[in-house]
Short mmCIF file of C-alpha atoms in Angstrom, two decimals:
data_model
loop_
_atom_site.label_atom_id
_atom_site.label_comp_id
_atom_site.label_asym_id
_atom_site.label_seq_id
_atom_site.Cartn_x
_atom_site.Cartn_y
_atom_site.Cartn_z
CA MET K 251 -27.96 10.25 -13.11
CA HIS K 252 -30.01 6.84 -11.49
CA PRO K 253 -28.32 5.58 -8.31
CA PHE K 254 -27.90 2.31 -9.73
CA ARG K 255 -25.89 3.88 -12.86
CA LYS K 256 -23.73 5.95 -10.69
CA ALA K 257 -23.12 2.83 -8.38
CA VAL K 258 -21.75 0.49 -12.04
CA GLU K 259 -19.55 3.45 -13.22
CA GLU K 260 -17.93 4.33 -10.35
CA ARG K 261 -17.81 0.23 -9.75
CA ASP K 262 -18.95 0.60 -6.22
CA GLU K 263 -19.57 -3.19 -5.17
CA ALA K 264 -21.06 -2.23 -2.11
CA ALA K 265 -23.76 0.21 -3.46
CA ILE K 266 -24.43 -2.03 -6.26
CA GLN K 267 -25.31 -4.57 -3.66
CA ALA K 268 -27.45 -2.41 -1.48
CA LEU K 269 -29.57 -1.71 -4.37
CA LEU K 270 -30.68 -5.38 -4.57
CA ALA K 271 -33.92 -6.82 -3.03
CA ASP K 272 -32.77 -10.19 -1.12
CA SER K 273 -35.27 -11.95 -3.43
CA VAL K 274 -34.17 -10.26 -6.79
CA VAL K 275 -34.18 -12.48 -9.89
CA PHE K 276 -31.44 -11.87 -12.51
CA THR K 277 -31.89 -13.35 -16.16
CA SER K 278 -28.62 -13.82 -17.57
CA PRO K 279 -28.18 -12.74 -21.60
CA VAL K 280 -26.69 -16.03 -21.97
CA ALA K 281 -27.91 -18.47 -19.61
CA PHE K 282 -31.33 -20.18 -19.88
CA LYS K 283 -32.58 -20.39 -16.22
CA PRO K 284 -32.72 -16.90 -14.26
CA TYR K 285 -30.81 -16.68 -11.02
CA VAL K 286 -32.39 -15.78 -7.94
CA GLY K 287 -31.03 -14.01 -4.80
CA LYS K 288 -29.05 -11.16 -3.63
CA ALA K 289 -25.94 -12.97 -2.96
CA ILE K 290 -25.58 -14.86 -6.68
CA THR K 291 -26.83 -11.75 -8.45
CA ALA K 292 -24.12 -9.14 -6.57
CA ALA K 293 -21.51 -12.28 -7.02
CA ILE K 294 -22.55 -12.14 -10.94
CA LEU K 295 -22.17 -8.68 -11.18
CA ARG K 296 -19.05 -8.38 -9.45
CA GLY K 297 -17.77 -10.59 -12.31
CA VAL K 298 -19.27 -8.78 -14.69
CA LEU K 299 -17.14 -5.97 -13.49
CA ARG K 300 -13.99 -7.93 -13.64
CA THR K 301 -15.34 -9.08 -17.37
CA PHE K 302 -16.62 -5.63 -19.29
CA GLU K 303 -13.45 -3.12 -20.51
CA ASP K 304 -14.69 0.45 -21.42
CA PHE K 305 -17.77 0.13 -20.10
CA ARG K 306 -20.36 3.05 -20.39
CA TYR K 307 -23.92 3.69 -20.18
CA VAL K 308 -25.18 5.67 -23.20
CA ARG K 309 -28.88 6.35 -22.32
CA GLU K 310 -31.29 5.99 -19.51
CA ILE K 311 -35.19 5.17 -20.17
CA ASP K 312 -37.46 5.65 -17.48
CA GLY K 313 -41.01 3.91 -17.14
CA SER K 314 -43.89 6.08 -16.45
CA ASP K 315 -44.77 4.61 -12.86
CA GLY K 316 -40.76 5.10 -11.75
CA ARG K 317 -40.61 1.37 -11.03
CA ASP K 318 -39.03 0.09 -14.37
CA HIS K 319 -35.75 1.41 -15.67
CA ALA K 320 -33.91 0.56 -18.64
CA LEU K 321 -29.78 1.22 -18.86
CA VAL K 322 -28.34 0.76 -22.47
CA PHE K 323 -24.47 0.47 -22.20
CA GLU K 324 -21.64 0.01 -24.54
CA THR K 325 -18.51 -2.22 -23.41
CA GLY K 326 -15.90 -4.36 -24.71
CA ILE K 327 -14.47 -7.98 -23.21
CA VAL K 328 -11.60 -8.23 -21.27
CA GLY K 329 -9.24 -10.89 -23.26
CA ALA K 330 -11.75 -10.33 -26.53
CA PRO K 331 -9.98 -7.78 -28.56
CA GLY K 332 -12.13 -6.25 -31.32
CA VAL K 333 -15.45 -7.68 -29.50
CA LYS K 334 -17.94 -4.99 -29.05
CA ILE K 335 -21.14 -5.16 -27.27
CA THR K 336 -24.35 -2.88 -27.09
CA GLY K 337 -26.68 -4.20 -24.39
CA CYS K 338 -29.63 -3.10 -21.77
CA ASP K 339 -29.88 -3.64 -18.45
CA PHE K 340 -33.76 -3.66 -17.78
CA LEU K 341 -34.46 -3.06 -14.00
CA HIS K 342 -37.55 -3.15 -11.72
CA PHE K 343 -37.92 -1.77 -8.36
CA ASP K 344 -39.95 -3.13 -5.81
CA ASP K 345 -42.01 -1.09 -3.16
CA ASP K 346 -38.70 -0.32 -1.01
CA GLY K 347 -37.34 1.09 -3.99
CA LEU K 348 -34.74 -2.10 -4.16
CA ILE K 349 -34.03 -4.21 -7.94
CA ASP K 350 -35.98 -7.04 -7.82
CA ASP K 351 -35.99 -7.82 -11.18
CA PHE K 352 -32.62 -7.55 -13.47
CA MET K 353 -32.49 -8.48 -16.95
CA VAL K 354 -29.95 -8.16 -19.33
CA MET K 355 -29.86 -8.35 -23.16
CA VAL K 356 -26.58 -7.82 -25.26
CA ARG K 357 -25.99 -8.13 -29.11
CA PRO K 358 -24.37 -8.83 -31.32
CA LEU K 359 -24.00 -12.93 -31.00
CA SER K 360 -20.48 -12.70 -31.54
CA GLY K 361 -20.26 -10.36 -27.88
CA ALA K 362 -23.02 -12.50 -26.12
CA THR K 363 -20.55 -15.68 -27.26
CA ALA K 364 -17.60 -13.77 -25.97
CA LEU K 365 -19.35 -12.59 -22.73
CA SER K 366 -20.68 -16.19 -22.45
CA GLU K 367 -17.30 -17.70 -22.25
CA ALA K 368 -15.64 -15.02 -20.30
CA MET K 369 -18.29 -15.34 -17.53
CA GLY K 370 -18.34 -19.25 -17.81
CA ALA K 371 -14.52 -19.15 -17.35
CA GLN K 372 -14.92 -17.43 -13.71
CA PHE K 373 -18.21 -19.05 -12.82
CA GLU K 374 -16.62 -21.12 -10.08
CA ARG K 375 -14.95 -18.08 -8.72
CA ILE K 376 -18.61 -16.12 -8.95
CA GLN K 377 -20.53 -19.31 -7.20
CA GLN K 378 -17.82 -19.40 -4.21
CA GLU K 379 -18.20 -15.68 -3.89
CA ALA K 380 -21.80 -15.68 -3.86
CA VAL K 381 -20.90 -18.59 -0.80
CA GLU K 382 -19.33 -15.87 0.91
CA LEU K 383 -21.96 -13.06 0.22
CA ALA K 384 -24.85 -15.35 1.37
CA GLY K 385 -23.11 -15.76 4.83
CA LYS K 386 -22.31 -12.13 5.12
CA PHE K 387 -26.01 -10.94 4.52
CA ALA K 388 -27.21 -13.52 6.92
CA THR K 389 -24.99 -12.59 9.91
CA ALA K 390 -25.86 -8.87 8.86
CA THR K 391 -29.57 -9.83 9.51
#
């Protein structure tokens, strides 16, 4: 099992964060502009853990060079009964084995819309958590 998959399935926020490069670029399925940096990406992923319910990875796809990995998932959205999402986490790893590019795609449109609304409702909290995490990361180095 891939270490990122294991961390997500165990809802281990520290392990998820430890797998992110400081300059990771996170491309959301519902935002136009990518987010850059470990703190904001970790905070977004914390928000996702709060938003998804009955989350499970259903397939892993490895790139031939070992630096690309795709994890296909299925999930529901808290507070959106009956909405089901199929998605994929596309991960690229740097020379140190850390995720430096993280893109998520989801379908169908109704699921993406529900996800956008759920994440938007907590984005102020996500931004605050990113500020707090950035402070922790800065003092840890």
